[in-house]
Tab-separated table of C-alpha atoms and ligand atoms in Angstrom:
chain	number	residue	atom	x	y	z
A	1	MET	CA	-6.269	34.503	11.249
A	2	SER	CA	-5.556	30.760	11.252
A	3	GLU	CA	-2.681	28.876	9.941
A	4	LYS	CA	-2.879	26.768	7.381
A	5	ILE	CA	-1.340	23.127	6.744
A	6	TYR	CA	-0.909	21.415	3.607
A	7	ILE	CA	-0.669	17.342	4.170
A	8	GLU	CA	1.204	14.932	1.360
A	9	THR	CA	1.196	11.440	2.124
A	10	TYR	CA	3.447	8.709	0.808
A	11	GLY	CA	3.296	4.851	1.156
A	12	CYS	CA	0.327	2.556	2.193
A	13	GLN	CA	-3.271	2.945	2.735
A	14	MET	CA	-2.214	3.264	6.780
A	15	ASN	CA	-0.654	6.237	6.344
A	16	PHE	CA	-3.521	7.533	4.347
A	17	ALA	CA	-5.948	7.006	7.010
A	18	ASP	CA	-3.378	8.646	9.306
A	19	SER	CA	-3.215	11.607	7.153
A	20	GLU	CA	-6.980	11.702	8.002
A	21	VAL	CA	-6.318	11.903	11.590
A	22	VAL	CA	-4.071	14.187	11.561
A	23	CYS	CA	-6.224	16.497	9.722
A	24	ALA	CA	-8.837	16.287	12.259
A	25	ILE	CA	-6.480	16.635	14.852
A	26	LEU	CA	-5.265	19.870	13.585
A	27	GLU	CA	-8.962	21.226	12.529
A	28	GLY	CA	-9.886	20.766	16.076
A	29	ALA	CA	-6.802	22.766	17.367
A	30	GLY	CA	-8.177	25.565	14.926
A	31	TYR	CA	-5.618	25.210	12.198
A	32	LYS	CA	-7.270	25.156	8.372
A	33	LEU	CA	-6.396	22.675	5.710
A	34	SER	CA	-4.901	24.644	2.876
A	35	PRO	CA	-5.883	23.751	-1.085
A	36	THR	CA	-2.789	24.580	-2.386
A	37	ILE	CA	0.952	24.049	-0.875
A	38	GLU	CA	1.551	27.727	-2.033
A	39	GLU	CA	-0.587	29.033	0.655
A	40	ALA	CA	0.227	26.762	3.509
A	41	ASP	CA	1.973	27.861	6.690
A	42	PHE	CA	3.127	24.451	7.288
A	43	VAL	CA	3.829	21.445	5.025
A	44	LEU	CA	3.679	17.960	6.580
A	45	ILE	CA	4.752	15.132	4.919
A	46	ASN	CA	3.563	11.303	6.240
A	47	THR	CA	6.144	9.018	5.119
A	48	CYS	CA	7.006	5.646	4.513
A	49	ALA	CA	10.129	3.640	5.329
A	50	ILE	CA	9.395	0.245	4.177
A	51	ARG	CA	12.072	0.381	1.373
A	52	ASP	CA	14.842	2.796	0.844
A	53	ASN	CA	13.428	3.937	-2.341
A	54	ALA	CA	10.429	5.039	-0.539
A	55	GLU	CA	12.428	7.478	1.943
A	56	GLN	CA	14.969	8.884	-0.984
A	57	ARG	CA	11.416	9.981	-2.792
A	58	VAL	CA	10.907	11.884	0.382
A	59	ARG	CA	14.252	13.199	0.926
A	60	HIS	CA	14.282	14.495	-2.710
A	61	ARG	CA	10.415	16.314	-1.980
A	62	VAL	CA	12.005	17.955	1.174
A	63	ARG	CA	14.940	19.180	-0.662
A	64	GLU	CA	12.416	20.366	-3.715
A	65	LEU	CA	10.437	22.311	-1.077
A	66	ARG	CA	13.452	24.909	-0.283
A	67	ALA	CA	12.664	26.901	-3.227
A	68	LEU	CA	9.048	27.177	-1.821
A	69	GLN	CA	10.754	27.967	1.701
A	70	GLY	CA	12.780	30.550	-0.340
A	71	ARG	CA	9.436	32.709	-1.589
A	72	ARG	CA	7.358	31.884	1.658
A	73	HIS	CA	9.646	32.421	4.728
A	74	ARG	CA	6.896	31.510	7.174
A	75	LEU	CA	6.641	28.031	5.716
A	76	ARG	CA	7.763	25.200	8.468
A	77	ILE	CA	8.204	21.751	7.045
A	78	GLY	CA	7.282	18.729	9.070
A	79	ILE	CA	7.996	14.785	8.866
A	80	LEU	CA	5.247	12.418	10.073
A	81	GLY	CA	5.014	8.976	10.077
A	82	CYS	CA	7.962	5.878	10.054
A	83	MET	CA	10.658	7.653	8.537
A	84	ALA	CA	9.975	10.247	11.247
A	85	GLU	CA	9.946	7.208	13.790
A	86	ARG	CA	12.929	5.422	12.351
A	87	LEU	CA	15.170	8.318	11.705
A	88	GLN	CA	14.032	10.820	14.831
A	89	SER	CA	16.253	13.749	15.524
A	90	ARG	CA	18.886	12.686	12.920
A	91	LEU	CA	16.326	13.572	9.882
A	92	MET	CA	16.229	17.337	11.032
A	93	ALA	CA	20.168	17.131	11.214
A	94	GLU	CA	20.175	15.643	7.767
A	95	GLU	CA	17.836	18.020	6.019
A	96	ASP	CA	18.124	21.256	7.821
A	97	ASN	CA	14.984	22.485	6.472
A	98	VAL	CA	12.751	20.421	8.557
A	99	SER	CA	11.557	21.953	11.592
A	100	PHE	CA	9.801	18.979	12.936
A	101	VAL	CA	9.541	15.068	13.066
A	102	CYS	CA	6.474	13.538	14.930
A	103	GLY	CA	6.013	9.772	14.958
A	104	PRO	CA	2.699	7.407	14.385
A	105	ASP	CA	1.695	7.442	17.888
A	106	ALA	CA	2.294	11.252	18.668
A	107	TYR	CA	-0.194	12.791	16.660
A	108	ARG	CA	-2.396	14.434	19.184
A	109	ARG	CA	1.066	16.123	20.165
A	110	LEU	CA	0.999	18.145	16.638
A	111	PRO	CA	-0.550	21.171	17.710
A	112	ASP	CA	1.945	21.563	20.418
A	113	LEU	CA	4.581	20.700	18.097
A	114	LEU	CA	3.352	23.585	15.612
A	115	ARG	CA	3.408	26.107	18.286
A	116	GLN	CA	7.119	25.139	19.330
A	117	VAL	CA	8.370	25.444	16.003
A	118	ARG	CA	6.655	28.873	14.914
A	119	ASP	CA	9.366	30.994	16.270
A	120	GLY	CA	11.957	28.811	14.258
A	121	GLN	CA	12.970	26.317	17.187
A	122	GLN	CA	13.052	22.649	16.033
A	123	ALA	CA	11.032	19.857	17.820
A	124	ALA	CA	10.839	16.214	17.628
A	125	GLU	CA	7.899	13.825	19.133
A	126	VAL	CA	8.565	10.163	18.696
A	127	GLU	CA	6.994	8.468	21.578
A	128	LEU	CA	5.399	4.749	20.716
A	129	SER	CA	2.668	3.966	22.636
A	130	THR	CA	0.763	0.672	23.524
A	131	THR	CA	-2.645	1.950	23.610
A	132	GLU	CA	-3.138	4.758	21.081
A	133	THR	CA	-5.759	3.920	18.688
A	134	TYR	CA	-6.932	7.547	17.848
A	135	ALA	CA	-10.534	5.632	18.201
A	136	ASP	CA	-12.190	8.912	19.463
A	137	ILE	CA	-11.317	10.973	16.730
A	138	GLU	CA	-13.500	11.512	13.445
A	139	PRO	CA	-10.995	11.344	10.396
A	140	VAL	CA	-11.392	14.182	8.095
A	141	ARG	CA	-11.870	12.363	4.683
A	142	LEU	CA	-8.873	13.935	2.441
A	143	GLY	CA	-9.732	13.702	-1.531
A	144	SER	CA	-12.408	11.461	-0.847
A	145	ASN	CA	-14.978	10.454	-3.686
A	146	GLY	CA	-17.500	10.417	-1.034
A	147	ILE	CA	-18.175	6.433	-1.977
A	148	SER	CA	-15.288	4.731	-0.201
A	149	ALA	CA	-13.433	5.266	2.612
A	150	TYR	CA	-10.420	3.325	5.124
A	151	ILE	CA	-10.957	2.441	8.692
A	152	SER	CA	-8.073	1.796	10.978
A	153	ILE	CA	-8.752	-1.025	13.062
A	154	MET	CA	-5.587	-1.645	14.873
A	155	ARG	CA	-2.206	-0.153	14.935
A	156	GLY	CA	1.112	-1.333	15.142
A	157	CYS	CA	2.856	-4.992	14.370
A	158	GLN	CA	4.723	-7.346	16.389
A	159	ASN	CA	5.470	-10.258	13.828
A	160	TYR	CA	8.980	-9.264	13.264
A	161	CYS	CA	9.578	-10.334	9.932
A	162	ALA	CA	12.967	-10.501	9.563
A	163	TYR	CA	13.195	-8.153	6.490
A	164	CYS	CA	10.628	-5.493	7.856
A	165	VAL	CA	11.120	-1.875	9.649
A	166	VAL	CA	7.142	-1.881	10.646
A	167	PRO	CA	7.522	-3.295	14.191
A	168	TYR	CA	9.959	-0.686	15.056
A	169	THR	CA	8.463	2.357	13.389
A	170	ARG	CA	4.568	1.497	14.276
A	171	GLY	CA	4.817	-0.023	17.695
A	172	ARG	CA	3.017	-2.936	19.432
A	173	GLU	CA	-0.369	-4.246	17.779
A	174	ARG	CA	-3.068	-3.078	19.678
A	175	SER	CA	-6.708	-3.178	18.578
A	176	ARG	CA	-9.391	-0.401	18.374
A	177	ASN	CA	-12.833	-0.349	20.279
A	178	PRO	CA	-14.666	-2.273	17.979
A	179	GLN	CA	-17.866	-0.423	18.915
A	180	THR	CA	-16.006	2.667	17.389
A	181	VAL	CA	-15.475	0.937	14.375
A	182	VAL	CA	-18.842	0.089	13.779
A	183	ASP	CA	-20.054	3.797	14.557
A	184	GLU	CA	-17.509	5.087	12.463
A	185	ALA	CA	-18.668	2.582	9.202
A	186	ARG	CA	-22.541	3.606	10.181
A	187	SER	CA	-21.771	7.287	9.967
A	188	LEU	CA	-20.179	6.998	6.384
A	189	PHE	CA	-22.899	4.808	5.506
A	190	GLU	CA	-25.432	7.421	6.543
A	191	ARG	CA	-23.494	10.111	4.342
A	192	GLY	CA	-23.626	8.030	1.224
A	193	TYR	CA	-20.616	6.169	1.403
A	194	ARG	CA	-20.790	2.587	0.361
A	195	GLU	CA	-17.761	0.765	1.019
A	196	VAL	CA	-15.299	0.809	4.074
A	197	THR	CA	-12.071	-0.643	3.913
A	198	LEU	CA	-10.845	-1.700	7.717
A	199	LEU	CA	-7.200	-1.698	7.869
A	200	GLY	CA	-4.566	-3.099	10.132
A	201	GLN	CA	-0.734	-4.710	9.369
A	202	ASN	CA	-2.231	-8.229	10.147
A	203	VAL	CA	-6.227	-7.736	10.657
A	204	ASN	CA	-6.436	-11.590	11.504
A	205	SER	CA	-4.824	-11.030	14.762
A	206	TYR	CA	-7.541	-8.232	16.087
A	207	GLN	CA	-8.655	-8.878	19.493
A	208	TRP	CA	-10.362	-6.702	21.697
A	209	LYS	CA	-11.031	-7.414	25.335
A	210	GLU	CA	-12.792	-5.324	27.857
A	211	GLY	CA	-13.727	-7.620	30.832
A	212	GLU	CA	-15.086	-10.563	29.860
A	213	ASN	CA	-16.257	-9.328	26.665
A	214	GLU	CA	-13.722	-10.315	23.301
A	215	VAL	CA	-14.140	-9.264	19.974
A	216	GLY	CA	-11.923	-11.111	17.256
A	217	PHE	CA	-11.713	-10.063	13.642
A	218	PRO	CA	-14.359	-12.560	12.401
A	219	GLU	CA	-16.885	-11.017	14.696
A	220	LEU	CA	-15.846	-7.447	13.968
A	221	MET	CA	-16.485	-8.007	10.087
A	222	ALA	CA	-19.879	-9.606	10.826
A	223	ARG	CA	-20.911	-6.502	13.053
A	224	VAL	CA	-19.913	-3.946	10.132
A	225	ALA	CA	-21.098	-6.038	7.600
A	226	ALA	CA	-25.019	-6.146	9.066
A	227	ILE	CA	-24.998	-1.936	8.828
A	228	ASP	CA	-26.450	-2.418	5.702
A	229	PRO	CA	-26.432	-5.057	2.741
A	230	ALA	CA	-25.495	-2.164	0.587
A	231	LEU	CA	-22.537	-1.190	2.209
A	232	ARG	CA	-19.524	-3.002	0.965
A	233	VAL	CA	-16.926	-4.195	3.455
A	234	ARG	CA	-13.196	-4.755	2.463
A	235	PHE	CA	-9.912	-5.636	4.724
A	236	ALA	CA	-6.205	-5.605	4.329
A	237	THR	CA	-4.210	-7.155	5.175
A	238	SER	CA	-4.482	-10.822	6.249
A	239	HIS	CA	-1.086	-12.565	7.389
A	240	PRO	CA	-1.633	-16.259	6.055
A	241	LYS	CA	-0.571	-17.745	9.422
A	242	ASP	CA	-3.410	-16.239	11.026
A	243	LEU	CA	-6.164	-16.883	8.178
A	244	SER	CA	-9.017	-18.750	9.682
A	245	ASP	CA	-11.683	-20.823	8.488
A	246	GLU	CA	-13.928	-18.837	10.767
A	247	LEU	CA	-13.380	-15.473	8.784
A	248	LEU	CA	-13.951	-17.271	5.688
A	249	GLN	CA	-17.409	-18.721	7.065
A	250	VAL	CA	-18.211	-15.079	7.738
A	251	MET	CA	-17.312	-13.691	4.549
A	252	ALA	CA	-19.455	-16.410	2.850
A	253	ALA	CA	-22.072	-15.649	5.034
A	254	HIS	CA	-22.461	-11.950	4.135
A	255	ASP	CA	-22.557	-11.178	0.297
A	256	ASN	CA	-21.421	-7.539	0.930
A	257	ILE	CA	-18.201	-8.439	2.500
A	258	CYS	CA	-15.942	-8.277	-0.827
A	259	ARG	CA	-14.823	-11.490	-2.413
A	260	CYS	CA	-11.174	-10.539	-2.315
A	261	ILE	CA	-8.281	-11.494	-0.088
A	262	HIS	CA	-4.942	-10.029	-0.263
A	263	LEU	CA	-2.486	-12.445	1.239
A	264	PRO	CA	1.123	-11.646	1.227
A	265	VAL	CA	3.260	-15.011	0.270
A	266	GLN	CA	6.856	-12.924	0.115
A	267	SER	CA	8.498	-16.294	-1.258
A	268	GLY	CA	7.542	-19.708	-2.389
A	269	SER	CA	10.548	-21.064	-0.693
A	270	ASN	CA	10.256	-22.739	2.569
A	271	ARG	CA	13.631	-22.131	3.261
A	272	MET	CA	12.966	-18.295	2.708
A	273	LEU	CA	9.990	-17.878	4.593
A	274	LYS	CA	11.588	-19.671	7.524
A	275	LEU	CA	14.643	-16.953	7.000
A	276	MET	CA	11.950	-14.269	7.109
A	277	ASN	CA	10.556	-15.504	10.178
A	278	ARG	CA	6.949	-15.563	8.362
A	279	LYS	CA	5.840	-18.749	10.462
A	280	TYR	CA	4.087	-20.629	7.814
A	281	THR	CA	5.446	-22.967	5.142
A	282	VAL	CA	4.289	-23.315	1.402
A	283	GLU	CA	2.181	-26.129	2.462
A	284	TRP	CA	0.006	-24.015	5.233
A	285	TYR	CA	0.043	-21.320	2.486
A	286	LEU	CA	-1.672	-23.411	-0.166
A	287	ASP	CA	-3.827	-25.009	2.157
A	288	ARG	CA	-5.204	-21.671	3.065
A	289	VAL	CA	-5.492	-20.703	-0.725
A	290	GLU	CA	-7.584	-24.148	-0.867
A	291	ALA	CA	-9.604	-22.910	2.148
A	292	ILE	CA	-10.441	-19.683	0.534
A	293	ARG	CA	-11.356	-21.575	-2.859
A	294	ARG	CA	-13.742	-23.746	-0.951
A	295	TYR	CA	-15.708	-21.227	1.091
A	296	LEU	CA	-15.532	-18.596	-1.543
A	297	PRO	CA	-15.223	-20.091	-4.858
A	298	ASP	CA	-15.464	-16.534	-6.596
A	299	CYS	CA	-12.828	-14.890	-4.427
A	300	SER	CA	-9.693	-13.100	-5.996
A	301	ILE	CA	-6.204	-13.559	-4.280
A	302	THR	CA	-3.862	-10.848	-4.400
A	303	THR	CA	-0.204	-11.058	-2.903
A	304	ASP	CA	3.145	-9.201	-2.064
A	305	VAL	CA	6.493	-11.015	-2.688
A	306	ILE	CA	9.991	-9.744	-2.376
A	307	ALA	CA	12.789	-10.789	-4.660
A	308	GLY	CA	16.313	-11.547	-3.585
A	309	PHE	CA	16.033	-11.317	-0.087
A	310	SER	CA	19.338	-12.827	1.806
A	311	SER	CA	21.199	-15.582	0.310
A	312	GLU	CA	17.983	-16.271	-2.060
A	313	THR	CA	19.053	-18.935	-4.618
A	314	GLU	CA	18.031	-19.760	-8.082
A	315	GLU	CA	16.367	-22.489	-6.997
A	316	ASP	CA	14.119	-20.619	-4.173
A	317	HIS	CA	13.433	-17.862	-6.953
A	318	GLN	CA	12.095	-20.520	-9.188
A	319	ALA	CA	10.045	-21.965	-6.264
A	320	THR	CA	8.636	-18.416	-5.841
A	321	LEU	CA	7.637	-18.557	-9.549
A	322	ASP	CA	6.080	-22.065	-9.460
A	323	LEU	CA	3.757	-20.605	-6.295
A	324	PHE	CA	2.510	-17.963	-8.699
A	325	ARG	CA	1.790	-20.467	-11.257
A	326	ARG	CA	-0.365	-22.729	-8.865
A	327	VAL	CA	-2.046	-19.764	-7.099
A	328	ARG	CA	-2.618	-17.738	-10.103
A	329	TYR	CA	-3.023	-14.272	-8.312
A	330	ASP	CA	-5.147	-11.451	-9.629
A	331	TYR	CA	-2.972	-9.220	-8.573
A	332	ALA	CA	0.649	-8.634	-7.100
A	333	TYR	CA	2.614	-6.032	-5.309
A	334	MET	CA	6.255	-7.289	-6.258
A	335	PHE	CA	9.420	-5.312	-4.744
A	336	LYS	CA	13.339	-6.052	-4.672
A	337	TYR	CA	14.333	-6.618	-1.019
A	338	SER	CA	15.722	-3.237	0.421
A	339	LEU	CA	17.965	-3.622	3.751
A	340	ARG	CA	16.390	-2.020	6.547
A	341	GLU	CA	18.676	-0.769	9.263
A	342	GLY	CA	17.475	-2.410	12.915
A	343	THR	CA	16.042	-5.143	11.483
A	344	TYR	CA	16.542	-8.815	12.267
A	345	ALA	CA	17.889	-9.000	8.361
A	346	ALA	CA	20.126	-6.151	8.899
A	347	ARG	CA	21.651	-7.468	12.029
A	348	HIS	CA	22.387	-11.083	10.867
A	349	LEU	CA	21.667	-12.042	7.463
A	350	PRO	CA	24.004	-10.391	4.719
A	351	ASP	CA	22.274	-8.150	1.558
A	352	ASP	CA	24.490	-10.677	-0.805
A	353	ILE	CA	22.280	-10.778	-3.804
A	354	ALA	CA	23.616	-8.474	-6.291
A	355	ASP	CA	21.256	-5.676	-7.266
A	356	GLU	CA	21.356	-6.797	-10.988
A	357	GLU	CA	20.207	-10.325	-10.043
A	358	LYS	CA	17.527	-9.016	-7.721
A	359	THR	CA	16.142	-7.170	-10.413
A	360	ARG	CA	16.344	-10.028	-13.068
A	361	ARG	CA	14.236	-12.246	-10.737
A	362	LEU	CA	11.887	-9.290	-10.087
A	363	ASN	CA	11.530	-8.820	-13.547
A	364	GLU	CA	10.962	-12.378	-14.058
A	365	ILE	CA	8.005	-12.328	-11.502
A	366	ILE	CA	6.414	-9.370	-12.773
A	367	ALA	CA	6.698	-10.792	-16.380
A	368	LEU	CA	4.923	-14.464	-15.155
A	369	GLN	CA	2.626	-12.433	-13.273
A	370	GLY	CA	1.239	-10.135	-16.256
A	371	GLN	CA	0.585	-12.944	-18.478
A	372	ILE	CA	-1.196	-14.693	-15.626
A	373	ALA	CA	-3.657	-11.629	-14.789
A	374	LEU	CA	-4.054	-11.334	-18.451
A	375	GLU	CA	-5.236	-15.052	-18.745
A	376	ASN	CA	-7.450	-14.521	-15.557
A	377	ASN	CA	-9.124	-11.547	-17.046
A	378	ARG	CA	-9.887	-13.190	-20.117
A	379	THR	CA	-11.959	-16.076	-18.244
A	380	GLU	CA	-13.996	-12.978	-17.041
A	381	VAL	CA	-15.306	-11.886	-20.558
A	382	GLY	CA	-18.969	-12.521	-20.738
A	383	ARG	CA	-19.440	-12.671	-16.944
A	384	GLU	CA	-21.715	-9.950	-15.357
A	385	TYR	CA	-21.036	-8.413	-12.160
A	386	GLU	CA	-22.420	-5.991	-9.828
A	387	VAL	CA	-19.923	-2.958	-9.832
A	388	LEU	CA	-20.043	-0.241	-7.784
A	389	VAL	CA	-19.525	3.006	-10.004
A	390	GLU	CA	-16.852	4.958	-8.589
A	391	GLY	CA	-16.454	7.770	-11.190
A	392	GLU	CA	-15.264	8.932	-14.468
A	393	SER	CA	-12.587	6.981	-16.504
A	394	HIS	CA	-9.126	8.491	-16.585
A	395	ARG	CA	-9.129	8.233	-20.542
A	396	SER	CA	-12.692	9.400	-21.704
A	397	LYS	CA	-15.625	11.544	-20.093
A	398	GLU	CA	-18.109	9.039	-21.575
A	399	ARG	CA	-16.692	6.218	-19.785
A	400	LEU	CA	-17.170	5.885	-15.948
A	401	PHE	CA	-15.320	3.008	-13.934
A	402	GLY	CA	-15.938	1.194	-10.862
A	403	ARG	CA	-15.071	-2.097	-9.037
A	404	ASN	CA	-16.698	-5.649	-8.744
A	405	SER	CA	-16.481	-7.380	-5.476
A	406	GLN	CA	-13.428	-8.905	-6.475
A	407	ASN	CA	-11.690	-5.667	-6.654
A	408	LYS	CA	-11.324	-5.660	-10.425
A	409	VAL	CA	-11.549	-2.228	-12.202
A	410	ILE	CA	-14.121	-2.431	-14.920
A	411	VAL	CA	-14.627	0.720	-17.353
A	412	PHE	CA	-18.188	0.824	-19.196
A	413	ASP	CA	-19.920	3.466	-21.201
A	414	ARG	CA	-21.647	5.752	-19.010
A	415	GLY	CA	-25.118	5.202	-20.061
A	416	ASP	CA	-27.662	6.360	-17.107
A	417	ALA	CA	-25.130	5.086	-14.219
A	418	VAL	CA	-24.367	7.391	-11.462
A	419	PRO	CA	-21.449	7.142	-9.144
A	420	GLY	CA	-22.234	5.928	-5.557
A	421	THR	CA	-24.509	3.512	-6.972
A	422	TYR	CA	-24.565	-0.069	-8.023
A	423	ARG	CA	-25.022	-1.335	-11.636
A	424	MET	CA	-24.983	-4.630	-13.423
A	425	VAL	CA	-21.826	-4.906	-15.755
A	426	ARG	CA	-21.155	-7.567	-18.309
A	427	VAL	CA	-17.550	-7.877	-19.177
A	428	VAL	CA	-16.954	-7.559	-22.702
A	429	ASP	CA	-12.782	-7.348	-23.218
A	430	CYS	CA	-10.152	-7.047	-21.002
A	431	THR	CA	-6.193	-6.073	-20.712
A	432	ALA	CA	-4.015	-7.503	-17.572
A	433	ALA	CA	-5.144	-4.588	-15.461
A	434	THR	CA	-8.550	-3.698	-16.426
A	435	LEU	CA	-11.803	-5.368	-17.206
A	436	LEU	CA	-13.906	-3.396	-20.173
A	437	GLY	CA	-17.489	-4.156	-20.022
A	438	GLU	CA	-21.529	-2.914	-20.730
A	439	LEU	CA	-24.286	-2.021	-18.576
A	440	VAL	CA	-27.061	-4.519	-18.302
A	441	GLY	CA	-29.734	-2.698	-16.267
A	442	SER	CA	-29.794	-1.481	-13.170
A	443	VAL	CA	-29.669	-3.247	-9.772
B	1	SAM	N1	2.033	-6.516	7.405
B	1	SAM	C1	1.616	-6.839	5.906
B	1	SAM	C2	2.236	-7.919	5.706
B	1	SAM	O1	2.324	-8.872	6.272
B	1	SAM	O2	1.864	-8.793	4.672
B	1	SAM	C3	2.253	-5.657	4.986
B	1	SAM	C4	3.071	-4.532	5.395
B	1	SAM	S1	4.379	-3.783	4.398
B	1	SAM	C5	3.845	-2.244	4.449
B	1	SAM	C6	3.775	-4.436	2.540
B	1	SAM	C7	5.235	-5.101	1.849
B	1	SAM	O3	6.177	-4.303	1.736
B	1	SAM	C8	5.138	-6.630	2.754
B	1	SAM	O4	4.372	-7.413	2.278
B	1	SAM	C9	6.641	-6.932	1.765
B	1	SAM	O5	6.392	-7.514	0.435
B	1	SAM	C10	7.262	-5.760	1.585
B	1	SAM	N2	8.507	-5.304	2.282
B	1	SAM	C11	8.285	-5.156	3.684
B	1	SAM	N3	9.682	-4.706	3.887
B	1	SAM	C12	10.228	-4.807	2.821
B	1	SAM	C13	11.611	-5.017	2.569
B	1	SAM	N4	12.656	-4.549	3.590
B	1	SAM	N5	12.304	-5.121	1.215
B	1	SAM	C14	11.236	-5.296	0.502
B	1	SAM	N6	9.985	-5.264	0.548
B	1	SAM	C15	9.293	-5.067	1.808
B	2	SF4	FE1	5.987	-6.305	8.709
B	2	SF4	FE2	5.766	-8.771	8.779
B	2	SF4	FE3	4.139	-6.852	10.370
B	2	SF4	FE4	3.584	-7.245	8.011
B	2	SF4	S1	3.386	-8.947	9.548
B	2	SF4	S2	4.415	-5.462	8.886
B	2	SF4	S3	5.825	-7.689	6.982
B	2	SF4	S4	7.008	-7.357	10.156
């Protein structure tokens, strides 16, 4: 009888996409996906190392699983992804109920690893690759709504932002063959999916070369968008230093490329941006925001920001708040700086802002952003949007939710709307996080 695997995923969208590749590799090797953790022979935990609290959450989970191992002696636990790459065998020494670790470029070796650990040994595969893109693997769509899916178009990162562990855990940047990306998107569309999100740490530097042939990100987007006007195309993440006018022009030329750009700023102070090695200035960033507004007046802009990076002063922090007031983001992921071993900052820049001070600055940014998001949403009341209906609202079966092109969630009375189709919805009210609407007819 085939052995069963169960996978849990922490962290970013790339990790969720990777877990789908892992399942495809293991299914191909004869393993079955277990619907519940209790029946599994192997529990795989796909991990994030971006901040210390992400790692602590995983360690807590691993310790919690001891109880299950006590009842199920066959059960083996493996750690995949960024934490596996960062800590390697050390992780198995520190968490002795973990049997194997496997880094993000070694997933093809998982069937071998599972065989090795079956008889009680420990095993580690953490070699990084300069070429692996898993381009030939058709991911198993996990927990999918059958409507939206992620497609990984590149792996790795070599921007070496001073605070960031990703270049060490995910290796050199490499792009995937564009034809395989287009084929995967087309196959999803033919199976009823209506939205794909193209993923990479810095999608703007996507570059595929084969002989004389070169394909950059704008062309890849145009090719995916040409599959069908009813397929929405999203992408993440854009590094501000590489956001080109050419990409904005391609977006403007295709209504089905969604009007939402995630443009992580990290700080509103030029001194901080330089220390962070972000390779742009506040002026450059604002110029890119202005270009977005020019080409795509209805585009939403979202961001990431870090509070309390090395030597950040009150003045630097105020500059971040000022930038938030100028750009007026629709959404922001906001973090306290967390020192990561092995990064440039860990080696050269002291983690010298007290935790309470980081928290205070973070809370100020969160409060300001909450107010801006609410004000932005209030201006939406009365507007009509084409919404891709995704499913039932969490609060009530009588209501459905979907998202507009700008990636804003809209909740509305279900009427005759069906998930997986497009409907026009008029916004009638809002909170800072959600728009409330009513159906205005079919598209
Ligand atoms: N590649 C993307 C980029 O450059 O914007 C994002 C990568 S990272 C997974 C997501 C976000 O985590 C970053 O944009 C940054 O705001 C945050 N982050 C990365 N390292 C961090 C650290 N050491 N402490 C706190 N936040 C961090
Ligand atoms: Fe990390 Fe910077 Fe690469 Fe983003 S671009 S993954 S923040 S090193």
